[in-house]
Amino acid sequence: MTSAPPLRAVLFDIGDTLVRAAVPGTPVAHLRAEPIGAARRELDALATSYRLGAVTDTTVMTERDVRDALSGTGLGELLEVIVTSVEAGRPKPDPVGLRLAMAHLGVAPEETLFVGDAPVDAAAAAAAGVAFAPVDGSAGEAVRAHLTARSGAFEAAARLVAPTDEHAARAARDHHGLLTKPAGSLGRLEDVGVQLAAIAGVDPPPRPRPAAVAVFAADHGVVAEGVSAWPQEVTAQMVANFVAGGAAVNVLAAQHDAAVTVVDVGVATDLGGLATGGSAQLRSCPVRRGTANLAREAAMTRDEARRALDVGAAIAHELVADGAAALVTGDMGIGNTTAAAALVAAFTGRTAAAVTGRGAGADAATLDRKVRAIESALARLDPGADALSILAEVGGLEIAALAGFVVGGASHRVPVVVDGVIADAALLVAAALCPASVAYAIAGHRSSEPGATAALGHLHLDPLLDLGLRLGEGSGAVAALPLVDSAALVLAQMATFDAAGVDACQA
Amino acid sequence: MTSAPPLRAVLFDIGDTLVRAAVPGTPVAHLRAEPIGAARRELDALATSYRLGAVTDTTVMTERDVRDALSGTGLGELLEVIVTSVEAGRPKPDPVGLRLAMAHLGVAPEETLFVGDAPVDAAAAAAAGVAFAPVDGSAGEAVRAHLTARSGAFEAAARLVAPTDEHAARAARDHHGLLTKPAGSLGRLEDVGVQLAAIAGVDPPPRPRPAAVAVFAADHGVVAEGVSAWPQEVTAQMVANFVAGGAAVNVLAAQHDAAVTVVDVGVATDLGGLATGGSAQLRSCPVRRGTANLAREAAMTRDEARRALDVGAAIAHELVADGAAALVTGDMGIGNTTAAAALVAAFTGRTAAAVTGRGAGADAATLDRKVRAIESALARLDPGADALSILAEVGGLEIAALAGFVVGGASHRVPVVVDGVIADAALLVAAALCPASVAYAIAGHRSSEPGATAALGHLHLDPLLDLGLRLGEGSGAVAALPLVDSAALVLAQMATFDAAGVDACQA
């Protein structure tokens, strides 16, 4: 993280940055802009954090002409100002266009980012003293790369989380009414299909395949309080088991053609001897070697929490860049149901006793120690503590990474299928830090931990599965993947009443 | 169906009929019998209906020697008498061995079936005046072929439904305790895995793939009472949609590599013009062109109900013979939630109002007509009516076929994944006609129809999914298939604590 001044405005080149460039010589009246990728959704996300504008070279078009050409793309409405070289008097690399746009928005060069695809864009930015982000793919990804360097992968992702697409959602809902079945008769599969369309911004939505599972692993100092029936070494042993492919999540992920990536965010035991080349990839991103004992002191610092959020967001970014069409949350950490319950209590306002369960096999005495550890932790929280402070004080490294992972997936407009109580606690963190991210989450499974139901209720999420799983690892979310896929497939493949020659309901 | 006298006893040859024949010259003390296929389970099933014995040629072994050689196979315990040619004094084709066995059991030749693999077996049976069933595959399948010709596919299947294998179930339960996860932490997936092992008779159980879906379609005279918002023609139109591959069940089945077979058990509208070569196979097995109006008269005769049961059992037999490792129930029939609710009321003792729902979109007035139609039907039932009479009086052709399909699957020791309320009603019929078949059923989905919950509660079944589906077609059961597969896969593929070097729980 640098100490750059806060960014206040993002300016964009237009041709080959936000929309495909027109063939030179196309008459102005015939120009029809075609946005590149999800440019509208990207700008929609950025508009909630920044003033937006455009600076474009054209020998013939005024701002009014450009806005006409952009009509129907939704881009024009998101750009407060559009300066063309006709109005500026000089084309880029002259900085006059950028300066006019900044003056219009009332922002200084050091508060501004310019995004463009051409050397003249970079030169104009340099001349204006404005940071420059070169487009390689989409404008939003250029902004992400800049923001990641400026303030970390999590912050970058959070700025790029757009509201889900209500237009696509409505199209999917209407589409369901035309398919050869009684209205609403596919129940939750219809809701998930509509959500997938809203997430992707298109109906029918793409299949959520291939999915990628990230299992974030870390240890918890609170095990010193005797909150788990399992020795701390099991975290590292299970990481080895994931890498070797012998755990439940490996079996379920392989069943559904999902790759598993194991991410060490802070395992206490040395993983050095781990054989590679196994079933799952192992990524080493330790923020610290396990948290402090949250019953007695802050589990981690705010900076450590932020770095764990960055790990999660960065992994999400990499997995999507590698082709994942859906992300699945997984976790491993002996003692983590204690940290998760503490977070659920803190974010939902429930008591420790109400949200604490037996985790992976706690007896009554262990359960009692868990509740007391959580009560001690909660007692240290300021009533006005912000979400990052709560996460640092009573959370866990893998839970922070999971929150970053959810926000990272949302920033890429892919569904994030969340597992049990650990992921639910992470989702509460994500919701507090980046509320728009929750609309990208699909609850895979209702953990039997009481904290899961409290968290899901708070978030108004209803899990697809309720099979009594209490394993973690992402197992419940992976098991739900085929249902998410079904939801996409029925919209893509079912016949309509008209096409199939089936009479509609007479009611 | 013939008017043959009831069968009372089944006698078997042993070598190459029940067990692999020993290499000639193997010393008696070294003989270790290896049962062919599921011979023990087949005899276990048949033993509940028939007296069982064996007649075997051997130049050196007495009954005692044969029982020693069979020890550990479980076969000896199921054979009341074993006559060898040593004791009979003459080998087959002389009928003396068969006669001695029949005398021991106190049965007449016309009450007896002999099962063997060799020409001398057939000749001995002919000489003794006993029916003969040639083995081609397994002894049980030989008996099935005979019983099918004698009294229909359903009756044959019902006689071949064995209790599930408690030994394999225990092995699977113990196996789960060794896998790298907290005990019981895979919840219902563990229960289903244990059930699959009990069904297959082996741990780990085979994967339930490929699965085969049969969608049984028929019409219901009760639509004349205004019990559905949909015109009766929709049954035939949806059959066409299934064949063309445009329905929800087609999409979900294709997702899970399951073939769909559509079975016309009694569609009222002519299907003659249906294009073939589509996505699903269409089988034409009409028992009658739709039921009579159950509000006013018996829906069908007992003989028609029996023939519909036979259709279902025969289709199950064919699908398993074609390689299906699991069967999935599907249904289509405008008005069939009325017949299903009537059956649920009749078999569970609930009132019509308590088990009747809105089906595929009934309004309040339609719901009221449904309840009154069902009450009229139930009023005609004798208090002591047997299950077949209840089925004939208030059921439906596709429901009867589904009941036969469940029993057919159970007779082949494959899991039968049942869909919503129509299949649940069929399962009540199957349970009444063949109680052992229920242990082979896995409830895929909880239909939102109240009758579904009543039926499942009566059968002590807890569905895997509860997604608010109310479509039928088999959609909810097909959607549950990957979970059934997961249950098998974790037993087959997960590492044990020992193998993975993971410490076990200290609790």
Short mmCIF file of N, CA and C in Angstrom, two decimals, chain A residues 180-189 229-231 234 237-238 241 246-248 251-252 255-256 360-361 464-465 467-471 479 482-483 485-486 489-490 493-495 497 500-507, chain B residues 180-189 229-231 234 237-238 241 246-248 251-252 255-256 360-361 464-465 467-471 479 482-483 485-486 489-490 493-495 497 500-507:
data_model
loop_
_atom_site.label_atom_id
_atom_site.label_comp_id
_atom_site.label_asym_id
_atom_site.label_seq_id
_atom_site.Cartn_x
_atom_site.Cartn_y
_atom_site.Cartn_z
N THR A 180 -41.87 -24.48 -20.68
CA THR A 180 -42.92 -25.50 -20.60
C THR A 180 -42.99 -26.15 -19.23
N LYS A 181 -43.60 -25.41 -18.30
CA LYS A 181 -43.82 -25.86 -16.93
C LYS A 181 -44.76 -24.87 -16.28
N PRO A 182 -45.47 -25.30 -15.26
CA PRO A 182 -46.31 -24.34 -14.53
C PRO A 182 -45.44 -23.21 -13.96
N ALA A 183 -45.98 -22.01 -13.93
CA ALA A 183 -45.23 -20.85 -13.45
C ALA A 183 -44.71 -21.11 -12.04
N GLY A 184 -43.44 -20.89 -11.86
CA GLY A 184 -42.85 -21.02 -10.52
C GLY A 184 -42.58 -22.43 -10.07
N SER A 185 -42.87 -23.43 -10.94
CA SER A 185 -42.82 -24.81 -10.46
C SER A 185 -41.40 -25.34 -10.28
N LEU A 186 -40.40 -24.59 -10.70
CA LEU A 186 -39.03 -25.02 -10.41
C LEU A 186 -38.48 -24.35 -9.15
N GLY A 187 -39.35 -23.68 -8.43
CA GLY A 187 -39.03 -23.22 -7.08
C GLY A 187 -37.71 -22.46 -7.01
N ARG A 188 -36.88 -22.89 -6.08
CA ARG A 188 -35.61 -22.20 -5.83
C ARG A 188 -34.69 -22.20 -7.05
N LEU A 189 -34.82 -23.21 -7.91
CA LEU A 189 -33.99 -23.22 -9.11
C LEU A 189 -34.29 -22.00 -9.99
N ALA A 229 -11.72 -30.17 20.14
CA ALA A 229 -11.33 -31.53 20.49
C ALA A 229 -10.16 -32.00 19.64
N TRP A 230 -9.72 -31.18 18.71
CA TRP A 230 -8.68 -31.61 17.77
C TRP A 230 -7.40 -30.84 18.03
N PRO A 231 -6.23 -31.49 17.92
CA PRO A 231 -4.98 -30.75 18.10
C PRO A 231 -4.73 -29.80 16.93
N VAL A 234 -3.66 -30.61 13.31
CA VAL A 234 -4.58 -31.16 12.30
C VAL A 234 -4.81 -30.17 11.16
N GLN A 237 -2.06 -30.94 8.88
CA GLN A 237 -2.24 -32.30 8.35
C GLN A 237 -3.35 -32.34 7.31
N MET A 238 -4.41 -31.56 7.57
CA MET A 238 -5.49 -31.54 6.59
C MET A 238 -5.08 -30.77 5.33
N ASN A 241 -3.53 -33.24 3.39
CA ASN A 241 -4.57 -34.14 2.86
C ASN A 241 -5.26 -33.51 1.64
N GLY A 246 -7.12 -36.32 -0.67
CA GLY A 246 -7.85 -37.33 0.09
C GLY A 246 -9.01 -36.83 0.93
N ALA A 247 -9.26 -35.52 0.92
CA ALA A 247 -10.32 -34.98 1.78
C ALA A 247 -11.66 -34.95 1.06
N ALA A 248 -12.70 -34.74 1.84
CA ALA A 248 -14.05 -34.72 1.27
C ALA A 248 -14.16 -33.67 0.16
N VAL A 251 -12.86 -34.90 -3.14
CA VAL A 251 -13.72 -35.89 -3.80
C VAL A 251 -14.91 -35.18 -4.46
N LEU A 252 -15.52 -34.28 -3.71
CA LEU A 252 -16.71 -33.60 -4.24
C LEU A 252 -16.33 -32.65 -5.37
N GLN A 255 -15.71 -34.55 -8.48
CA GLN A 255 -16.99 -35.00 -9.05
C GLN A 255 -17.57 -33.93 -9.97
N HIS A 256 -17.38 -32.67 -9.59
CA HIS A 256 -18.00 -31.57 -10.34
C HIS A 256 -16.98 -30.79 -11.17
N ALA A 360 -16.66 -29.20 15.22
CA ALA A 360 -16.29 -30.54 14.76
C ALA A 360 -16.22 -31.51 15.93
N GLY A 361 -17.21 -31.44 16.84
CA GLY A 361 -17.29 -32.48 17.85
C GLY A 361 -17.00 -32.06 19.28
N LEU A 464 -29.27 -23.63 -0.40
CA LEU A 464 -29.84 -24.63 -1.30
C LEU A 464 -29.95 -25.98 -0.62
N LEU A 465 -28.98 -26.33 0.20
CA LEU A 465 -28.94 -27.66 0.81
C LEU A 465 -29.06 -27.56 2.33
N LEU A 467 -28.32 -30.65 4.64
CA LEU A 467 -28.06 -32.09 4.74
C LEU A 467 -27.34 -32.45 6.03
N GLY A 468 -27.31 -31.52 6.98
CA GLY A 468 -26.67 -31.85 8.25
C GLY A 468 -25.16 -31.91 8.17
N LEU A 469 -24.58 -31.33 7.13
CA LEU A 469 -23.12 -31.30 7.04
C LEU A 469 -22.56 -30.32 8.06
N ARG A 470 -21.45 -30.69 8.66
CA ARG A 470 -20.77 -29.77 9.58
C ARG A 470 -19.26 -30.03 9.48
N LEU A 471 -18.79 -30.00 8.25
CA LEU A 471 -17.41 -30.36 7.98
C LEU A 471 -16.56 -29.16 7.59
N ALA A 479 -21.07 -29.37 -2.90
CA ALA A 479 -22.20 -30.29 -3.13
C ALA A 479 -23.37 -29.58 -3.79
N PRO A 482 -24.00 -28.53 -8.55
CA PRO A 482 -24.84 -28.98 -9.67
C PRO A 482 -26.22 -28.31 -9.68
N LEU A 483 -26.71 -27.91 -8.51
CA LEU A 483 -28.01 -27.22 -8.48
C LEU A 483 -27.88 -25.82 -9.09
N ASP A 485 -25.77 -25.06 -11.35
CA ASP A 485 -25.66 -25.34 -12.78
C ASP A 485 -27.03 -25.64 -13.39
N SER A 486 -27.83 -26.42 -12.67
CA SER A 486 -29.19 -26.72 -13.15
C SER A 486 -29.97 -25.43 -13.38
N LEU A 489 -28.93 -24.02 -16.58
CA LEU A 489 -29.24 -24.87 -17.74
C LEU A 489 -30.72 -24.80 -18.12
N VAL A 490 -31.62 -24.79 -17.15
CA VAL A 490 -33.04 -24.77 -17.53
C VAL A 490 -33.36 -23.50 -18.30
N GLN A 493 -31.81 -24.04 -21.88
CA GLN A 493 -32.12 -25.20 -22.73
C GLN A 493 -33.59 -25.62 -22.80
N MET A 494 -34.42 -25.20 -21.84
CA MET A 494 -35.81 -25.66 -21.89
C MET A 494 -36.57 -25.02 -23.05
N ALA A 495 -37.55 -25.77 -23.57
CA ALA A 495 -38.41 -25.26 -24.64
C ALA A 495 -39.44 -24.29 -24.06
N PHE A 497 -43.44 -22.70 -24.31
CA PHE A 497 -44.77 -23.22 -24.68
C PHE A 497 -44.99 -23.10 -26.18
N ALA A 500 -42.78 -25.52 -28.26
CA ALA A 500 -43.07 -26.94 -28.07
C ALA A 500 -44.52 -27.28 -28.43
N GLY A 501 -45.34 -26.26 -28.69
CA GLY A 501 -46.74 -26.53 -29.01
C GLY A 501 -47.51 -27.08 -27.83
N VAL A 502 -47.16 -26.59 -26.63
CA VAL A 502 -47.87 -27.02 -25.42
C VAL A 502 -48.84 -25.92 -25.03
N ASP A 503 -50.09 -26.29 -24.70
CA ASP A 503 -51.09 -25.30 -24.28
C ASP A 503 -50.69 -24.72 -22.93
N ALA A 504 -50.95 -23.45 -22.75
CA ALA A 504 -50.65 -22.82 -21.46
C ALA A 504 -51.79 -23.07 -20.49
N CYS A 505 -51.50 -22.81 -19.23
CA CYS A 505 -52.47 -22.97 -18.16
C CYS A 505 -53.71 -22.13 -18.42
N GLN A 506 -54.89 -22.68 -18.13
CA GLN A 506 -56.13 -21.93 -18.36
C GLN A 506 -56.51 -21.06 -17.17
N ALA A 507 -55.79 -21.20 -16.06
CA ALA A 507 -56.18 -20.46 -14.85
C ALA A 507 -55.89 -18.97 -15.02
N THR B 180 -11.05 -39.10 6.84
CA THR B 180 -10.47 -37.87 7.39
C THR B 180 -11.50 -36.75 7.49
N LYS B 181 -12.32 -36.83 8.53
CA LYS B 181 -13.35 -35.84 8.83
C LYS B 181 -13.90 -36.18 10.20
N PRO B 182 -14.44 -35.20 10.90
CA PRO B 182 -15.09 -35.52 12.17
C PRO B 182 -16.22 -36.53 11.96
N ALA B 183 -16.40 -37.40 12.93
CA ALA B 183 -17.43 -38.44 12.80
C ALA B 183 -18.79 -37.82 12.53
N GLY B 184 -19.45 -38.31 11.52
CA GLY B 184 -20.81 -37.85 11.23
C GLY B 184 -20.89 -36.51 10.54
N SER B 185 -19.74 -35.90 10.21
CA SER B 185 -19.78 -34.52 9.72
C SER B 185 -20.26 -34.39 8.28
N LEU B 186 -20.44 -35.50 7.59
CA LEU B 186 -21.04 -35.41 6.25
C LEU B 186 -22.55 -35.65 6.29
N GLY B 187 -23.10 -35.70 7.49
CA GLY B 187 -24.55 -35.68 7.65
C GLY B 187 -25.29 -36.69 6.79
N ARG B 188 -26.27 -36.21 6.07
CA ARG B 188 -27.11 -37.09 5.27
C ARG B 188 -26.33 -37.82 4.19
N LEU B 189 -25.23 -37.24 3.73
CA LEU B 189 -24.43 -37.95 2.72
C LEU B 189 -23.90 -39.26 3.28
N ALA B 229 -56.14 -26.88 -13.77
CA ALA B 229 -56.20 -25.66 -14.57
C ALA B 229 -55.71 -25.91 -15.99
N TRP B 230 -55.24 -27.13 -16.26
CA TRP B 230 -54.62 -27.42 -17.55
C TRP B 230 -55.51 -28.37 -18.35
N PRO B 231 -55.62 -28.18 -19.67
CA PRO B 231 -56.41 -29.10 -20.48
C PRO B 231 -55.73 -30.48 -20.57
N VAL B 234 -52.62 -31.51 -22.60
CA VAL B 234 -51.25 -31.15 -22.21
C VAL B 234 -50.43 -32.40 -21.86
N GLN B 237 -49.09 -33.40 -25.10
CA GLN B 237 -48.17 -32.37 -25.59
C GLN B 237 -46.84 -32.43 -24.83
N MET B 238 -46.94 -32.69 -23.53
CA MET B 238 -45.70 -32.79 -22.75
C MET B 238 -44.94 -34.07 -23.09
N ASN B 241 -43.01 -33.12 -25.85
CA ASN B 241 -41.93 -32.25 -25.39
C ASN B 241 -40.79 -33.07 -24.77
N GLY B 246 -37.27 -30.99 -24.70
CA GLY B 246 -37.41 -29.59 -24.28
C GLY B 246 -37.91 -29.36 -22.86
N ALA B 247 -38.21 -30.43 -22.13
CA ALA B 247 -38.78 -30.26 -20.79
C ALA B 247 -37.70 -30.18 -19.73
N ALA B 248 -38.09 -29.76 -18.55
CA ALA B 248 -37.13 -29.61 -17.45
C ALA B 248 -36.41 -30.93 -17.18
N VAL B 251 -33.54 -31.53 -19.53
CA VAL B 251 -32.37 -30.68 -19.29
C VAL B 251 -31.58 -31.20 -18.09
N LEU B 252 -32.30 -31.52 -17.02
CA LEU B 252 -31.62 -31.98 -15.80
C LEU B 252 -31.01 -33.36 -16.01
N GLN B 255 -27.90 -33.10 -17.97
CA GLN B 255 -26.82 -32.56 -17.12
C GLN B 255 -26.12 -33.68 -16.37
N HIS B 256 -26.88 -34.68 -15.97
CA HIS B 256 -26.32 -35.76 -15.14
C HIS B 256 -26.14 -37.06 -15.93
N ALA B 360 -50.35 -28.19 -10.00
CA ALA B 360 -49.68 -27.31 -10.96
C ALA B 360 -50.47 -26.03 -11.15
N GLY B 361 -50.96 -25.46 -10.05
CA GLY B 361 -51.54 -24.12 -10.18
C GLY B 361 -53.04 -24.01 -9.96
N LEU B 464 -33.69 -35.53 0.17
CA LEU B 464 -32.40 -34.84 0.10
C LEU B 464 -32.57 -33.36 -0.18
N LEU B 465 -33.54 -33.03 -1.02
CA LEU B 465 -33.72 -31.63 -1.43
C LEU B 465 -35.07 -31.11 -0.98
N LEU B 467 -36.50 -27.71 -2.36
CA LEU B 467 -36.26 -26.48 -3.13
C LEU B 467 -37.55 -25.87 -3.65
N GLY B 468 -38.68 -26.33 -3.11
CA GLY B 468 -39.94 -25.74 -3.55
C GLY B 468 -40.36 -26.14 -4.94
N LEU B 469 -39.79 -27.23 -5.45
CA LEU B 469 -40.21 -27.70 -6.77
C LEU B 469 -41.61 -28.32 -6.67
N ARG B 470 -42.42 -28.10 -7.69
CA ARG B 470 -43.74 -28.73 -7.76
C ARG B 470 -44.08 -28.96 -9.22
N LEU B 471 -43.14 -29.62 -9.90
CA LEU B 471 -43.26 -29.81 -11.34
C LEU B 471 -43.55 -31.24 -11.70
N ALA B 479 -32.57 -33.89 -9.95
CA ALA B 479 -31.72 -32.84 -9.35
C ALA B 479 -30.94 -33.38 -8.16
N PRO B 482 -26.78 -35.98 -8.20
CA PRO B 482 -25.36 -35.77 -7.84
C PRO B 482 -25.08 -35.96 -6.35
N LEU B 483 -26.07 -35.73 -5.51
CA LEU B 483 -25.86 -35.94 -4.07
C LEU B 483 -25.76 -37.43 -3.77
N ASP B 485 -24.68 -39.60 -5.84
CA ASP B 485 -23.35 -39.94 -6.36
C ASP B 485 -22.26 -39.52 -5.37
N SER B 486 -22.40 -38.32 -4.80
CA SER B 486 -21.43 -37.85 -3.80
C SER B 486 -21.33 -38.85 -2.64
N LEU B 489 -19.23 -41.64 -3.71
CA LEU B 489 -17.84 -41.25 -4.01
C LEU B 489 -17.01 -41.03 -2.74
N VAL B 490 -17.59 -40.41 -1.71
CA VAL B 490 -16.77 -40.16 -0.52
C VAL B 490 -16.34 -41.48 0.10
N GLN B 493 -13.49 -42.85 -2.26
CA GLN B 493 -12.28 -42.08 -2.61
C GLN B 493 -11.62 -41.33 -1.47
N MET B 494 -12.31 -41.09 -0.36
CA MET B 494 -11.67 -40.30 0.70
C MET B 494 -10.56 -41.09 1.39
N ALA B 495 -9.55 -40.35 1.86
CA ALA B 495 -8.45 -40.96 2.60
C ALA B 495 -8.90 -41.28 4.03
N PHE B 497 -7.78 -41.62 8.17
CA PHE B 497 -6.85 -40.94 9.07
C PHE B 497 -5.47 -41.57 9.01
N ALA B 500 -3.65 -40.90 5.63
CA ALA B 500 -3.31 -39.49 5.38
C ALA B 500 -2.40 -38.92 6.46
N GLY B 501 -2.17 -39.68 7.55
CA GLY B 501 -1.34 -39.15 8.63
C GLY B 501 -1.99 -37.99 9.36
N VAL B 502 -3.30 -38.05 9.49
CA VAL B 502 -4.03 -37.00 10.21
C VAL B 502 -4.38 -37.53 11.59
N ASP B 503 -4.13 -36.71 12.63
CA ASP B 503 -4.46 -37.13 13.99
C ASP B 503 -5.98 -37.22 14.15
N ALA B 504 -6.41 -38.18 14.92
CA ALA B 504 -7.85 -38.31 15.16
C ALA B 504 -8.26 -37.39 16.30
N CYS B 505 -9.55 -37.21 16.41
CA CYS B 505 -10.14 -36.37 17.44
C CYS B 505 -9.74 -36.86 18.82
N GLN B 506 -9.45 -35.93 19.73
CA GLN B 506 -9.04 -36.31 21.08
C GLN B 506 -10.23 -36.49 22.02
N ALA B 507 -11.41 -36.14 21.54
CA ALA B 507 -12.59 -36.18 22.43
C ALA B 507 -12.97 -37.62 22.73
#
